[in-house]
Short mmCIF file of C-alpha atoms in Angstrom, two decimals:
data_model
loop_
_atom_site.label_atom_id
_atom_site.label_comp_id
_atom_site.label_asym_id
_atom_site.label_seq_id
_atom_site.Cartn_x
_atom_site.Cartn_y
_atom_site.Cartn_z
CA MET A 1 24.53 -57.15 -79.67
CA LYS A 2 21.73 -55.41 -77.65
CA LYS A 3 23.11 -56.77 -74.37
CA LEU A 4 26.52 -55.51 -74.99
CA LEU A 5 25.20 -52.06 -75.94
CA LEU A 6 23.27 -51.87 -72.84
CA LEU A 7 26.07 -53.01 -70.81
CA PHE A 8 28.29 -50.51 -72.42
CA LEU A 9 25.74 -47.88 -71.63
CA PHE A 10 25.35 -48.94 -67.97
CA PHE A 11 29.01 -48.88 -67.29
CA GLY A 12 29.34 -45.35 -69.04
CA LEU A 13 26.53 -43.89 -66.96
CA PHE A 14 28.22 -45.36 -63.73
CA SER A 15 31.53 -43.79 -64.47
CA CYS A 16 29.80 -40.51 -65.13
CA MET A 17 28.09 -40.61 -61.73
CA GLU A 18 31.52 -41.47 -59.97
CA SER A 19 33.12 -38.71 -61.93
CA ASP A 20 30.44 -36.25 -60.65
CA ARG A 21 30.57 -37.58 -57.27
CA GLU A 22 34.24 -36.91 -56.82
CA GLN A 23 34.12 -33.57 -58.51
CA TYR A 24 31.01 -32.13 -56.69
CA GLY A 25 30.52 -34.25 -53.60
CA PRO A 26 31.53 -32.91 -50.17
CA ASP A 27 34.88 -34.12 -48.89
CA LEU A 28 34.76 -33.78 -45.13
CA SER A 29 38.71 -34.09 -44.86
CA GLU A 30 39.13 -31.19 -46.83
CA ARG A 31 36.17 -28.98 -45.77
CA PHE A 32 38.02 -26.95 -43.14
CA GLU A 33 41.47 -27.26 -44.60
CA GLY A 34 44.16 -25.30 -42.89
CA GLN A 35 42.03 -24.94 -39.58
CA ASN A 36 42.39 -26.88 -36.42
CA ILE A 37 40.26 -29.73 -35.66
CA VAL A 38 37.54 -29.52 -33.04
CA THR A 39 38.64 -31.40 -29.95
CA ASP A 40 36.76 -31.97 -26.72
CA ALA A 41 38.13 -31.87 -23.11
CA ASN A 42 38.99 -35.54 -23.37
CA GLY A 43 41.28 -35.06 -26.46
CA VAL A 44 38.75 -36.74 -28.79
CA HIS A 45 38.74 -35.17 -32.38
CA TYR A 46 35.51 -34.16 -34.19
CA PRO A 47 36.75 -33.49 -37.95
CA ASP A 48 33.16 -32.94 -39.08
CA LEU A 49 32.55 -30.03 -36.73
CA ASP A 50 33.48 -26.55 -37.97
CA PRO A 51 36.49 -25.30 -35.79
CA ARG A 52 35.20 -21.64 -36.38
CA GLU A 53 32.11 -22.47 -34.11
CA VAL A 54 32.11 -22.63 -30.36
CA TYR A 55 30.47 -25.89 -29.11
CA CYS A 56 29.89 -25.05 -25.46
CA GLY A 57 26.63 -24.25 -23.94
CA PRO A 58 22.98 -25.58 -24.07
CA GLY A 59 22.56 -28.52 -26.28
CA TRP A 60 26.32 -29.40 -26.27
CA GLY A 61 26.84 -30.66 -23.02
CA SER A 62 30.15 -29.90 -21.03
CA LYS A 63 32.63 -31.99 -22.93
CA PHE A 64 33.43 -29.11 -25.47
CA CYS A 65 33.55 -26.40 -22.56
CA LYS A 66 37.42 -26.88 -22.12
CA PHE A 67 37.88 -23.80 -19.88
CA LEU A 68 34.87 -24.40 -17.75
CA ARG A 69 35.66 -28.30 -17.36
CA LYS A 70 39.32 -27.50 -16.46
CA TYR A 71 38.35 -24.67 -13.98
CA ASP A 72 35.14 -26.33 -12.67
CA GLY A 73 34.50 -25.19 -9.09
CA THR A 74 37.51 -22.87 -8.94
CA ILE A 75 36.94 -19.64 -7.12
CA TRP A 76 38.97 -16.37 -7.60
CA ALA A 77 39.22 -13.31 -5.49
CA ASP A 78 40.61 -9.77 -6.14
CA SER A 79 41.05 -8.40 -2.53
CA GLU A 80 42.30 -5.15 -4.14
CA ASN A 81 39.30 -4.55 -6.47
CA TYR A 82 37.63 -1.49 -4.97
CA TYR A 83 35.42 -0.68 -8.31
CA SER A 84 33.67 -3.94 -8.91
CA ASP A 85 30.34 -4.97 -7.46
CA PHE A 86 31.48 -8.47 -7.46
CA SER A 87 35.11 -9.05 -6.81
CA ASP A 88 35.01 -12.82 -6.41
CA VAL A 89 34.29 -15.06 -9.22
CA LYS A 90 33.53 -18.77 -9.56
CA PHE A 91 33.30 -21.05 -12.54
CA SER A 92 30.95 -24.07 -13.28
CA ASN A 93 30.96 -26.65 -15.83
CA PHE A 94 27.21 -27.24 -16.16
CA PHE A 95 27.12 -30.41 -14.15
CA ALA A 96 24.81 -29.42 -11.25
CA THR A 97 23.46 -26.31 -12.57
CA GLU A 98 22.71 -24.41 -15.95
CA TYR A 99 24.93 -21.38 -14.80
CA PHE A 100 28.49 -21.20 -15.85
CA ILE A 101 29.87 -18.23 -13.72
CA SER A 102 29.03 -16.82 -10.47
CA PHE A 103 29.90 -13.43 -8.87
CA PHE A 104 30.25 -12.79 -4.98
CA ASN A 105 30.52 -9.71 -3.16
CA LEU A 106 31.22 -10.63 0.51
CA ASP A 107 30.65 -7.82 2.98
CA GLY A 108 30.23 -7.63 6.91
CA VAL A 109 26.86 -6.22 6.76
CA ALA A 110 25.31 -7.70 3.47
CA SER A 111 26.72 -10.00 0.92
CA TYR A 112 25.47 -10.47 -2.72
CA CYS A 113 25.95 -13.27 -5.20
CA GLU A 114 24.49 -14.01 -8.61
CA GLY A 115 25.19 -16.38 -11.50
CA TRP A 116 25.07 -16.10 -15.43
CA LYS A 117 24.06 -18.80 -17.80
CA VAL A 118 24.74 -19.15 -21.47
CA GLY A 119 21.67 -17.96 -23.65
CA GLU A 120 18.82 -15.67 -22.72
CA THR A 121 17.85 -14.80 -19.24
CA THR A 122 14.94 -12.66 -17.93
CA TYR A 123 15.11 -11.76 -14.31
CA ASP A 124 13.01 -9.10 -12.38
CA GLY A 125 11.84 -7.63 -15.79
CA LYS A 126 15.17 -7.35 -17.24
CA LYS A 127 16.65 -9.28 -20.01
CA TRP A 128 20.18 -10.28 -21.33
CA ASN A 129 21.74 -12.78 -23.60
CA ILE A 130 25.08 -14.46 -23.38
CA GLU A 131 27.15 -16.10 -26.25
CA ILE A 132 30.33 -17.76 -25.56
CA LYS A 133 32.90 -16.73 -28.22
CA GLN A 134 36.22 -18.28 -27.50
CA ASN A 135 36.68 -21.49 -25.24
CA GLU A 136 40.02 -22.94 -24.74
CA TRP A 137 41.97 -24.54 -22.12
CA ASP A 138 43.15 -21.23 -20.34
CA VAL A 139 40.89 -18.68 -22.14
CA LEU A 140 37.38 -17.98 -21.77
CA SER A 141 35.53 -15.07 -23.51
CA PHE A 142 31.98 -14.35 -24.07
CA ASP A 143 29.49 -11.49 -25.20
CA TYR A 144 27.06 -10.06 -22.96
CA TYR A 145 23.86 -8.49 -24.80
CA TYR A 146 21.76 -6.20 -22.41
CA TYR A 147 18.35 -5.40 -23.32
CA GLY A 148 16.96 -4.26 -20.00
CA SER A 149 13.19 -3.79 -19.96
CA GLY A 150 12.76 -3.46 -23.66
CA LYS A 151 13.12 -5.26 -26.86
CA GLU A 152 16.19 -3.74 -28.40
CA ILE A 153 19.74 -4.22 -27.26
CA GLN A 154 20.83 -1.39 -25.11
CA TYR A 155 24.57 -2.32 -25.12
CA ILE A 156 27.18 -5.18 -25.73
CA LYS A 157 30.10 -6.02 -23.74
CA SER A 158 32.80 -8.65 -24.28
CA TYR A 159 34.39 -10.28 -21.29
CA THR A 160 37.56 -12.18 -21.28
CA TYR A 161 39.03 -14.57 -18.51
CA GLU A 162 42.67 -15.94 -19.03
CA VAL A 163 44.69 -17.91 -16.62
CA ILE A 164 48.41 -16.90 -16.80
CA ASP A 165 50.97 -18.48 -14.51
CA GLY A 166 48.18 -19.29 -11.95
CA LEU A 167 46.49 -15.86 -12.03
CA LEU A 168 43.07 -15.09 -13.55
CA HIS A 169 43.41 -12.06 -15.80
CA PHE A 170 39.97 -10.35 -16.73
CA SER A 171 39.47 -7.72 -19.19
CA SER A 172 36.31 -6.08 -20.95
CA THR A 173 35.75 -4.10 -23.97
CA ASP A 174 34.93 -1.13 -21.96
CA GLY A 175 38.45 -0.92 -20.61
CA GLU A 176 38.11 -2.91 -17.18
CA THR A 177 41.04 -5.03 -16.36
CA PHE A 178 41.69 -6.85 -12.96
CA ILE A 179 43.79 -9.79 -11.86
CA PHE A 180 42.28 -12.48 -9.58
CA HIS A 181 44.29 -14.80 -7.28
CA PRO A 182 42.85 -18.41 -6.12
CA SER A 183 40.71 -17.86 -3.35
CA GLU A 184 40.90 -19.75 -0.03
CA LYS A 185 37.68 -18.18 1.58
CA ASN A 186 34.94 -20.47 2.72
CA TYR A 187 31.98 -19.71 0.61
CA SER A 188 29.60 -21.93 2.75
CA LYS A 189 26.69 -19.97 4.12
CA ASP A 190 27.46 -21.12 7.42
CA PHE A 191 30.88 -19.54 7.49
CA VAL A 192 30.21 -16.26 5.40
CA ASP A 193 30.81 -13.24 7.78
CA THR A 194 27.72 -11.29 6.87
CA GLY A 195 24.58 -10.22 8.43
CA GLU A 196 22.52 -11.05 5.24
CA ILE A 197 23.10 -12.87 2.02
CA ILE A 198 21.16 -11.41 -0.77
CA GLU A 199 20.55 -14.23 -3.44
CA LEU A 200 20.21 -12.81 -6.96
CA GLU A 201 19.52 -14.81 -10.22
CA GLY A 202 21.66 -18.11 -10.27
CA CYS A 203 23.39 -17.52 -6.94
CA MET A 204 25.69 -20.53 -6.17
CA PHE A 205 26.80 -20.79 -2.56
CA TYR A 206 27.76 -23.88 -1.21
#
């Protein structure tokens, strides 16, 4: 009789534990119900990752960087842009360098180039931080937090690059808008028509 009573209590306790587990345990399949599943550049799904987050940058590798992977090594130019210091732009997929975007200003007297990386950068006494906000097949946007030489943020800008019909559309939160065309220039140092190349932080000439 005692054995039957103990057996009954055991099954009763086990049933309660299973009931509690079903009621309160995490259900990964429904955690982000109604939202898209995170997919990497190879089309592999990651249902355990929160699709509201951006998994592109240090610590994640390049497989989640859809835009940067698709347009890795592409260079775009805006020959009619007279207001930007760096009218040519190149994207990188973190393979050979930690920098994800480069800017060029090629001039007959002196040419400049620089690159930006995701995360915190301190260069020549100035500090900034970059955080990617959107990373899709044809859209890349990121926030640029500029500190200058102090510890407080001086300003924040958001930059968006979107490829539409083969053209690169750029916009920023301070009202800048430009359209870039695929560039056919030779960006090798041996072919740049300039008297001097000034390489700033992250410069990526061939």
